[in-house]
PDB file of C-alpha atoms in Angstrom:
ATOM      1  CA  UNK L   1    -145.445-213.997 144.959  1.00 73.00           C
ATOM      2  CA  UNK L   2    -146.019-217.022 142.830  1.00 83.00           C
ATOM      3  CA  UNK L   3    -145.673-219.579 146.194  1.00 88.00           C
ATOM      4  CA  UNK L   4    -147.337-217.169 148.383  1.00 91.00           C
ATOM      5  CA  UNK L   5    -150.593-216.127 146.401  1.00 90.00           C
ATOM      6  CA  UNK L   6    -152.090-219.815 146.680  1.00 89.00           C
ATOM      7  CA  UNK L   7    -152.339-218.975 150.918  1.00 90.00           C
ATOM      8  CA  UNK L   8    -152.610-215.251 150.490  1.00 90.00           C
ATOM      9  CA  UNK L   9    -155.315-215.023 147.938  1.00 89.00           C
ATOM     10  CA  UNK L  10    -158.285-217.275 148.448  1.00 83.00           C
ATOM     11  CA  UNK L  11    -159.900-216.254 145.576  1.00 86.00           C
ATOM     12  CA  UNK L  12    -156.906-216.580 143.635  1.00 88.00           C
ATOM     13  CA  UNK L  13    -158.420-216.742 139.643  1.00 92.00           C
ATOM     14  CA  UNK L  14    -155.542-219.800 138.373  1.00 93.00           C
ATOM     15  CA  UNK L  15    -153.701-222.340 140.200  1.00 93.00           C
ATOM     16  CA  UNK L  16    -149.803-222.213 140.073  1.00 92.00           C
ATOM     17  CA  UNK L  17    -149.479-225.777 139.963  1.00 92.00           C
ATOM     18  CA  UNK L  18    -152.112-226.703 137.263  1.00 94.00           C
ATOM     19  CA  UNK L  19    -152.284-223.674 134.863  1.00 96.00           C
ATOM     20  CA  UNK L  20    -148.199-223.297 134.381  1.00 97.00           C
ATOM     21  CA  UNK L  21    -145.573-225.919 132.984  1.00 97.00           C
ATOM     22  CA  UNK L  22    -142.379-225.136 135.017  1.00 98.00           C
ATOM     23  CA  UNK L  23    -139.287-224.259 132.814  1.00 98.00           C
ATOM     24  CA  UNK L  24    -136.272-223.782 134.908  1.00 98.00           C
ATOM     25  CA  UNK L  25    -134.978-221.740 138.133  1.00 97.00           C
ATOM     26  CA  UNK L  26    -133.120-219.172 137.606  1.00 97.00           C
ATOM     27  CA  UNK L  27    -131.978-217.488 140.555  1.00 96.00           C
ATOM     28  CA  UNK L  28    -132.231-216.278 144.132  1.00 94.00           C
ATOM     29  CA  UNK L  29    -130.798-213.787 146.393  1.00 93.00           C
ATOM     30  CA  UNK L  30    -130.459-214.032 150.012  1.00 95.00           C
ATOM     31  CA  UNK L  31    -132.878-211.438 152.203  1.00 96.00           C
ATOM     32  CA  UNK L  32    -130.932-209.603 155.430  1.00 98.00           C
ATOM     33  CA  UNK L  33    -131.706-208.928 159.000  1.00 99.00           C
ATOM     34  CA  UNK L  34    -130.686-205.639 159.796  1.00 99.00           C
ATOM     35  CA  UNK L  35    -131.157-202.793 162.173  1.00 99.00           C
ATOM     36  CA  UNK L  36    -131.206-199.111 162.506  1.00 99.00           C
ATOM     37  CA  UNK L  37    -128.329-197.855 164.696  1.00 98.00           C
ATOM     38  CA  UNK L  38    -130.957-196.703 167.729  1.00 97.00           C
ATOM     39  CA  UNK L  39    -131.667-199.838 168.553  1.00 97.00           C
ATOM     40  CA  UNK L  40    -128.832-201.045 170.917  1.00 97.00           C
ATOM     41  CA  UNK L  41    -128.370-204.414 169.765  1.00 98.00           C
ATOM     42  CA  UNK L  42    -125.282-205.640 166.929  1.00 98.00           C
ATOM     43  CA  UNK L  43    -126.342-209.617 167.498  1.00 98.00           C
ATOM     44  CA  UNK L  44    -129.737-211.520 166.837  1.00 98.00           C
ATOM     45  CA  UNK L  45    -129.228-212.856 170.444  1.00 98.00           C
ATOM     46  CA  UNK L  46    -129.017-209.633 172.170  1.00 98.00           C
ATOM     47  CA  UNK L  47    -132.238-208.337 169.576  1.00 98.00           C
ATOM     48  CA  UNK L  48    -134.459-210.933 171.114  1.00 98.00           C
ATOM     49  CA  UNK L  49    -133.088-209.689 174.708  1.00 98.00           C
ATOM     50  CA  UNK L  50    -133.969-206.409 173.802  1.00 98.00           C
ATOM     51  CA  UNK L  51    -137.298-207.242 172.306  1.00 98.00           C
ATOM     52  CA  UNK L  52    -138.169-209.320 175.679  1.00 97.00           C
ATOM     53  CA  UNK L  53    -137.457-206.692 177.588  1.00 97.00           C
ATOM     54  CA  UNK L  54    -139.499-203.989 175.403  1.00 96.00           C
ATOM     55  CA  UNK L  55    -142.640-205.777 174.463  1.00 94.00           C
ATOM     56  CA  UNK L  56    -144.161-204.628 171.522  1.00 92.00           C
ATOM     57  CA  UNK L  57    -141.595-201.661 171.210  1.00 95.00           C
ATOM     58  CA  UNK L  58    -139.543-202.994 168.835  1.00 97.00           C
ATOM     59  CA  UNK L  59    -140.818-202.040 165.171  1.00 98.00           C
ATOM     60  CA  UNK L  60    -139.883-203.853 161.982  1.00 98.00           C
ATOM     61  CA  UNK L  61    -140.936-202.791 158.377  1.00 98.00           C
ATOM     62  CA  UNK L  62    -141.771-205.401 155.618  1.00 96.00           C
ATOM     63  CA  UNK L  63    -142.430-204.941 152.230  1.00 95.00           C
ATOM     64  CA  UNK L  64    -146.129-204.910 152.791  1.00 94.00           C
ATOM     65  CA  UNK L  65    -148.910-207.498 154.027  1.00 92.00           C
ATOM     66  CA  UNK L  66    -148.178-211.489 152.895  1.00 93.00           C
ATOM     67  CA  UNK L  67    -144.646-210.495 152.291  1.00 94.00           C
ATOM     68  CA  UNK L  68    -141.903-212.888 152.548  1.00 93.00           C
ATOM     69  CA  UNK L  69    -140.073-210.457 154.728  1.00 95.00           C
ATOM     70  CA  UNK L  70    -143.611-209.832 156.814  1.00 95.00           C
ATOM     71  CA  UNK L  71    -143.710-213.756 156.973  1.00 94.00           C
ATOM     72  CA  UNK L  72    -140.678-213.828 158.538  1.00 95.00           C
ATOM     73  CA  UNK L  73    -140.395-211.415 160.955  1.00 96.00           C
ATOM     74  CA  UNK L  74    -143.833-213.636 162.049  1.00 94.00           C
ATOM     75  CA  UNK L  75    -141.754-216.963 162.050  1.00 95.00           C
ATOM     76  CA  UNK L  76    -139.021-215.592 164.010  1.00 97.00           C
ATOM     77  CA  UNK L  77    -141.432-213.680 166.848  1.00 96.00           C
ATOM     78  CA  UNK L  78    -142.875-217.229 167.541  1.00 94.00           C
ATOM     79  CA  UNK L  79    -139.420-219.149 167.338  1.00 96.00           C
ATOM     80  CA  UNK L  80    -137.488-216.542 169.922  1.00 97.00           C
ATOM     81  CA  UNK L  81    -141.020-215.751 172.158  1.00 96.00           C
ATOM     82  CA  UNK L  82    -141.372-212.273 171.164  1.00 97.00           C
ATOM     83  CA  UNK L  83    -143.591-209.369 170.665  1.00 96.00           C
ATOM     84  CA  UNK L  84    -142.755-207.054 167.373  1.00 96.00           C
ATOM     85  CA  UNK L  85    -144.782-204.046 166.014  1.00 96.00           C
ATOM     86  CA  UNK L  86    -145.243-204.859 162.756  1.00 96.00           C
ATOM     87  CA  UNK L  87    -145.326-201.717 159.753  1.00 97.00           C
ATOM     88  CA  UNK L  88    -145.943-202.175 156.471  1.00 95.00           C
ATOM     89  CA  UNK L  89    -144.667-200.428 153.451  1.00 96.00           C
ATOM     90  CA  UNK L  90    -145.444-200.809 150.031  1.00 94.00           C
ATOM     91  CA  UNK L  91    -142.074-202.335 148.585  1.00 95.00           C
ATOM     92  CA  UNK L  92    -138.460-203.206 149.119  1.00 95.00           C
ATOM     93  CA  UNK L  93    -137.455-199.635 148.239  1.00 97.00           C
ATOM     94  CA  UNK L  94    -139.739-198.057 150.918  1.00 98.00           C
ATOM     95  CA  UNK L  95    -138.928-200.466 153.448  1.00 98.00           C
ATOM     96  CA  UNK L  96    -135.625-199.943 153.301  1.00 98.00           C
ATOM     97  CA  UNK L  97    -135.761-196.285 153.173  1.00 98.00           C
ATOM     98  CA  UNK L  98    -137.762-195.905 156.446  1.00 98.00           C
ATOM     99  CA  UNK L  99    -135.008-198.719 158.261  1.00 98.00           C
ATOM    100  CA  UNK L 100    -132.394-196.105 157.037  1.00 98.00           C
ATOM    101  CA  UNK L 101    -134.240-193.055 158.105  1.00 98.00           C
ATOM    102  CA  UNK L 102    -134.944-194.427 161.529  1.00 97.00           C
ATOM    103  CA  UNK L 103    -138.575-194.838 161.224  1.00 98.00           C
ATOM    104  CA  UNK L 104    -138.820-198.674 162.506  1.00 98.00           C
ATOM    105  CA  UNK L 105    -136.396-200.568 164.369  1.00 98.00           C
ATOM    106  CA  UNK L 106    -135.464-203.746 161.977  1.00 99.00           C
ATOM    107  CA  UNK L 107    -136.186-204.719 158.846  1.00 98.00           C
ATOM    108  CA  UNK L 108    -135.375-207.736 156.639  1.00 98.00           C
ATOM    109  CA  UNK L 109    -134.852-206.563 152.433  1.00 97.00           C
ATOM    110  CA  UNK L 110    -133.446-208.386 149.662  1.00 95.00           C
ATOM    111  CA  UNK L 111    -129.494-207.936 150.772  1.00 95.00           C
ATOM    112  CA  UNK L 112    -128.680-205.477 147.882  1.00 93.00           C
ATOM    113  CA  UNK L 113    -130.714-202.440 149.817  1.00 96.00           C
ATOM    114  CA  UNK L 114    -129.435-202.725 153.225  1.00 97.00           C
ATOM    115  CA  UNK L 115    -126.144-203.795 152.957  1.00 96.00           C
ATOM    116  CA  UNK L 116    -124.317-201.193 151.273  1.00 96.00           C
ATOM    117  CA  UNK L 117    -125.366-199.251 154.771  1.00 98.00           C
ATOM    118  CA  UNK L 118    -124.069-201.685 156.801  1.00 98.00           C
ATOM    119  CA  UNK L 119    -120.709-201.710 155.309  1.00 97.00           C
ATOM    120  CA  UNK L 120    -120.892-197.571 155.722  1.00 98.00           C
ATOM    121  CA  UNK L 121    -122.027-198.446 159.532  1.00 97.00           C
ATOM    122  CA  UNK L 122    -125.581-196.726 158.613  1.00 98.00           C
ATOM    123  CA  UNK L 123    -127.236-199.768 159.639  1.00 98.00           C
ATOM    124  CA  UNK L 124    -126.376-203.121 161.879  1.00 98.00           C
ATOM    125  CA  UNK L 125    -126.744-206.428 160.049  1.00 98.00           C
ATOM    126  CA  UNK L 126    -127.655-209.564 162.492  1.00 99.00           C
ATOM    127  CA  UNK L 127    -128.640-212.267 160.025  1.00 98.00           C
ATOM    128  CA  UNK L 128    -129.111-213.760 156.921  1.00 98.00           C
ATOM    129  CA  UNK L 129    -132.560-215.776 156.568  1.00 97.00           C
ATOM    130  CA  UNK L 130    -131.139-218.125 154.122  1.00 94.00           C
ATOM    131  CA  UNK L 131    -130.000-221.759 154.167  1.00 91.00           C
ATOM    132  CA  UNK L 132    -126.226-220.060 153.612  1.00 93.00           C
ATOM    133  CA  UNK L 133    -123.853-217.402 153.974  1.00 94.00           C
ATOM    134  CA  UNK L 134    -124.354-214.725 151.487  1.00 93.00           C
ATOM    135  CA  UNK L 135    -121.104-214.070 150.006  1.00 90.00           C
ATOM    136  CA  UNK L 136    -121.433-210.587 149.841  1.00 91.00           C
ATOM    137  CA  UNK L 137    -121.413-210.645 153.498  1.00 94.00           C
ATOM    138  CA  UNK L 138    -119.489-213.449 155.139  1.00 95.00           C
ATOM    139  CA  UNK L 139    -119.818-212.625 158.299  1.00 96.00           C
ATOM    140  CA  UNK L 140    -122.901-212.415 158.617  1.00 98.00           C
ATOM    141  CA  UNK L 141    -124.572-215.914 159.706  1.00 98.00           C
ATOM    142  CA  UNK L 142    -127.713-217.037 159.111  1.00 98.00           C
ATOM    143  CA  UNK L 143    -130.378-217.368 161.175  1.00 98.00           C
ATOM    144  CA  UNK L 144    -130.065-221.060 160.937  1.00 97.00           C
ATOM    145  CA  UNK L 145    -126.821-220.680 162.731  1.00 97.00           C
ATOM    146  CA  UNK L 146    -128.106-218.917 165.543  1.00 97.00           C
ATOM    147  CA  UNK L 147    -131.268-221.781 165.721  1.00 96.00           C
ATOM    148  CA  UNK L 148    -133.738-220.084 163.707  1.00 97.00           C
ATOM    149  CA  UNK L 149    -134.531-222.010 160.604  1.00 96.00           C
ATOM    150  CA  UNK L 150    -135.814-219.111 158.736  1.00 96.00           C
ATOM    151  CA  UNK L 151    -135.378-219.296 154.857  1.00 94.00           C
ATOM    152  CA  UNK L 152    -136.964-216.998 152.894  1.00 92.00           C
ATOM    153  CA  UNK L 153    -134.966-216.328 150.059  1.00 92.00           C
ATOM    154  CA  UNK L 154    -135.898-214.327 147.093  1.00 90.00           C
ATOM    155  CA  UNK L 155    -136.399-216.622 144.256  1.00 94.00           C
ATOM    156  CA  UNK L 156    -137.273-216.466 140.242  1.00 95.00           C
ATOM    157  CA  UNK L 157    -137.798-218.891 137.651  1.00 97.00           C
ATOM    158  CA  UNK L 158    -139.417-219.474 134.359  1.00 98.00           C
ATOM    159  CA  UNK L 159    -142.744-220.896 133.639  1.00 98.00           C
ATOM    160  CA  UNK L 160    -144.916-221.073 130.077  1.00 98.00           C
ATOM    161  CA  UNK L 161    -148.717-221.588 129.888  1.00 98.00           C
ATOM    162  CA  UNK L 162    -149.884-224.776 130.604  1.00 97.00           C
ATOM    163  CA  UNK L 163    -150.432-227.221 127.636  1.00 97.00           C
ATOM    164  CA  UNK L 164    -147.215-226.120 126.200  1.00 98.00           C
ATOM    165  CA  UNK L 165    -145.431-228.765 124.393  1.00 98.00           C
ATOM    166  CA  UNK L 166    -142.785-230.815 125.917  1.00 97.00           C
ATOM    167  CA  UNK L 167    -140.868-230.384 123.218  1.00 98.00           C
ATOM    168  CA  UNK L 168    -140.528-226.695 123.565  1.00 98.00           C
ATOM    169  CA  UNK L 169    -140.413-226.685 127.364  1.00 98.00           C
ATOM    170  CA  UNK L 170    -137.080-228.472 126.912  1.00 98.00           C
ATOM    171  CA  UNK L 171    -135.745-226.174 124.224  1.00 98.00           C
ATOM    172  CA  UNK L 172    -136.561-223.431 126.589  1.00 98.00           C
ATOM    173  CA  UNK L 173    -134.811-225.507 129.465  1.00 98.00           C
ATOM    174  CA  UNK L 174    -131.902-225.643 127.254  1.00 98.00           C
ATOM    175  CA  UNK L 175    -131.749-222.140 126.073  1.00 98.00           C
ATOM    176  CA  UNK L 176    -132.212-221.303 129.739  1.00 98.00           C
ATOM    177  CA  UNK L 177    -128.809-222.863 131.099  1.00 97.00           C
ATOM    178  CA  UNK L 178    -126.982-222.520 128.051  1.00 97.00           C
ATOM    179  CA  UNK L 179    -127.540-218.956 129.011  1.00 97.00           C
ATOM    180  CA  UNK L 180    -127.505-219.222 132.963  1.00 96.00           C
ATOM    181  CA  UNK L 181    -123.952-220.236 132.339  1.00 95.00           C
ATOM    182  CA  UNK L 182    -122.611-217.515 130.840  1.00 96.00           C
ATOM    183  CA  UNK L 183    -119.748-216.137 132.863  1.00 93.00           C
ATOM    184  CA  UNK L 184    -120.323-212.334 132.318  1.00 93.00           C
ATOM    185  CA  UNK L 185    -124.015-212.970 133.571  1.00 94.00           C
ATOM    186  CA  UNK L 186    -122.801-214.542 136.791  1.00 92.00           C
ATOM    187  CA  UNK L 187    -120.621-212.444 137.715  1.00 90.00           C
ATOM    188  CA  UNK L 188    -122.846-208.801 137.236  1.00 91.00           C
ATOM    189  CA  UNK L 189    -125.970-211.004 139.225  1.00 92.00           C
ATOM    190  CA  UNK L 190    -123.237-211.819 142.189  1.00 88.00           C
ATOM    191  CA  UNK L 191    -122.098-208.470 142.537  1.00 84.00           C
ATOM    192  CA  UNK L 192    -125.793-207.927 143.211  1.00 83.00           C
ATOM    193  CA  UNK L 193    -126.167-210.397 145.492  1.00 85.00           C
ATOM    194  CA  UNK L 194    -128.346-212.726 143.180  1.00 91.00           C
ATOM    195  CA  UNK L 195    -127.212-216.402 142.834  1.00 91.00           C
ATOM    196  CA  UNK L 196    -127.871-217.830 139.196  1.00 95.00           C
ATOM    197  CA  UNK L 197    -128.797-221.392 139.141  1.00 94.00           C
ATOM    198  CA  UNK L 198    -130.701-223.680 136.666  1.00 95.00           C
ATOM    199  CA  UNK L 199    -132.738-226.734 137.377  1.00 97.00           C
ATOM    200  CA  UNK L 200    -134.305-229.118 134.929  1.00 98.00           C
ATOM    201  CA  UNK L 201    -138.654-228.648 134.554  1.00 98.00           C
ATOM    202  CA  UNK L 202    -139.419-231.813 136.543  1.00 98.00           C
ATOM    203  CA  UNK L 203    -136.620-230.346 139.938  1.00 98.00           C
ATOM    204  CA  UNK L 204    -138.454-226.636 139.434  1.00 98.00           C
ATOM    205  CA  UNK L 205    -141.972-228.446 139.208  1.00 97.00           C
ATOM    206  CA  UNK L 206    -141.104-230.362 142.580  1.00 97.00           C
ATOM    207  CA  UNK L 207    -139.371-227.252 144.357  1.00 96.00           C
ATOM    208  CA  UNK L 208    -142.967-224.900 143.041  1.00 95.00           C
ATOM    209  CA  UNK L 209    -145.022-227.625 145.206  1.00 96.00           C
ATOM    210  CA  UNK L 210    -142.927-228.026 147.958  1.00 95.00           C
ATOM    211  CA  UNK L 211    -142.921-223.999 148.235  1.00 94.00           C
ATOM    212  CA  UNK L 212    -146.443-223.631 147.888  1.00 94.00           C
ATOM    213  CA  UNK L 213    -146.954-226.063 150.776  1.00 94.00           C
ATOM    214  CA  UNK L 214    -144.627-224.798 153.382  1.00 92.00           C
ATOM    215  CA  UNK L 215    -145.854-221.048 152.790  1.00 92.00           C
ATOM    216  CA  UNK L 216    -149.290-221.837 152.440  1.00 92.00           C
ATOM    217  CA  UNK L 217    -148.928-223.397 155.875  1.00 91.00           C
ATOM    218  CA  UNK L 218    -147.373-220.135 157.433  1.00 91.00           C
ATOM    219  CA  UNK L 219    -149.857-218.181 156.032  1.00 92.00           C
ATOM    220  CA  UNK L 220    -152.771-219.767 157.678  1.00 90.00           C
ATOM    221  CA  UNK L 221    -150.394-220.577 161.010  1.00 88.00           C
ATOM    222  CA  UNK L 222    -150.579-216.807 161.236  1.00 88.00           C
ATOM    223  CA  UNK L 223    -154.224-216.509 159.580  1.00 87.00           C
ATOM    224  CA  UNK L 224    -152.544-213.799 157.067  1.00 86.00           C
ATOM    225  CA  UNK L 225    -154.927-212.912 154.152  1.00 76.00           C
ATOM    226  CA  UNK L 226    -155.321-210.225 151.441  1.00 78.00           C
ATOM    227  CA  UNK L 227    -158.375-210.406 149.824  1.00 59.00           C
TER     228      UNK L 227
END
């Protein structure tokens, strides 16, 4: 949300670049595009053909208006030239339940929620919206591989209030790096589809600036606001 809020909320009461000091990135979690079996598709290419043959009849769930999953689907619509109907839900769990129940045709969601159902044959895994394939689902291609460079990795990071002394930021960063390198922690989070990875404060600050610019542009292109 930190990277999206600038574009979504014109009256945002804080500036994520000026009001916080970056400490470190912590982790990323990929999102999976999955389809309900009622939709006769097994691949993204088949989904696009089906959507073009049935304009406006394919529904997609998102985790809410302005969520990364909403933006990913809108990007796919534009890139593929298809018409999909948006059905927003209030969070990842309701989105997952709606797709499993067949209330909607397709949905992007954090990989941990749909993947067990894909593996059980209750959903169809189409693509990962990430820059690389997920170790949890190495046979599922990325959208980028298929010609649709959509990356909505859910990322986590640590920030402190603006003005926090640099020596404190350095100590917090060092401790974060130490903790993220613990093998047991890495194993536990990897089993949940979460990849741990630290950064320097400078790297995280640059990443945050670029991510805010990227998503603010996308949000403005689609005229999405919450306020």
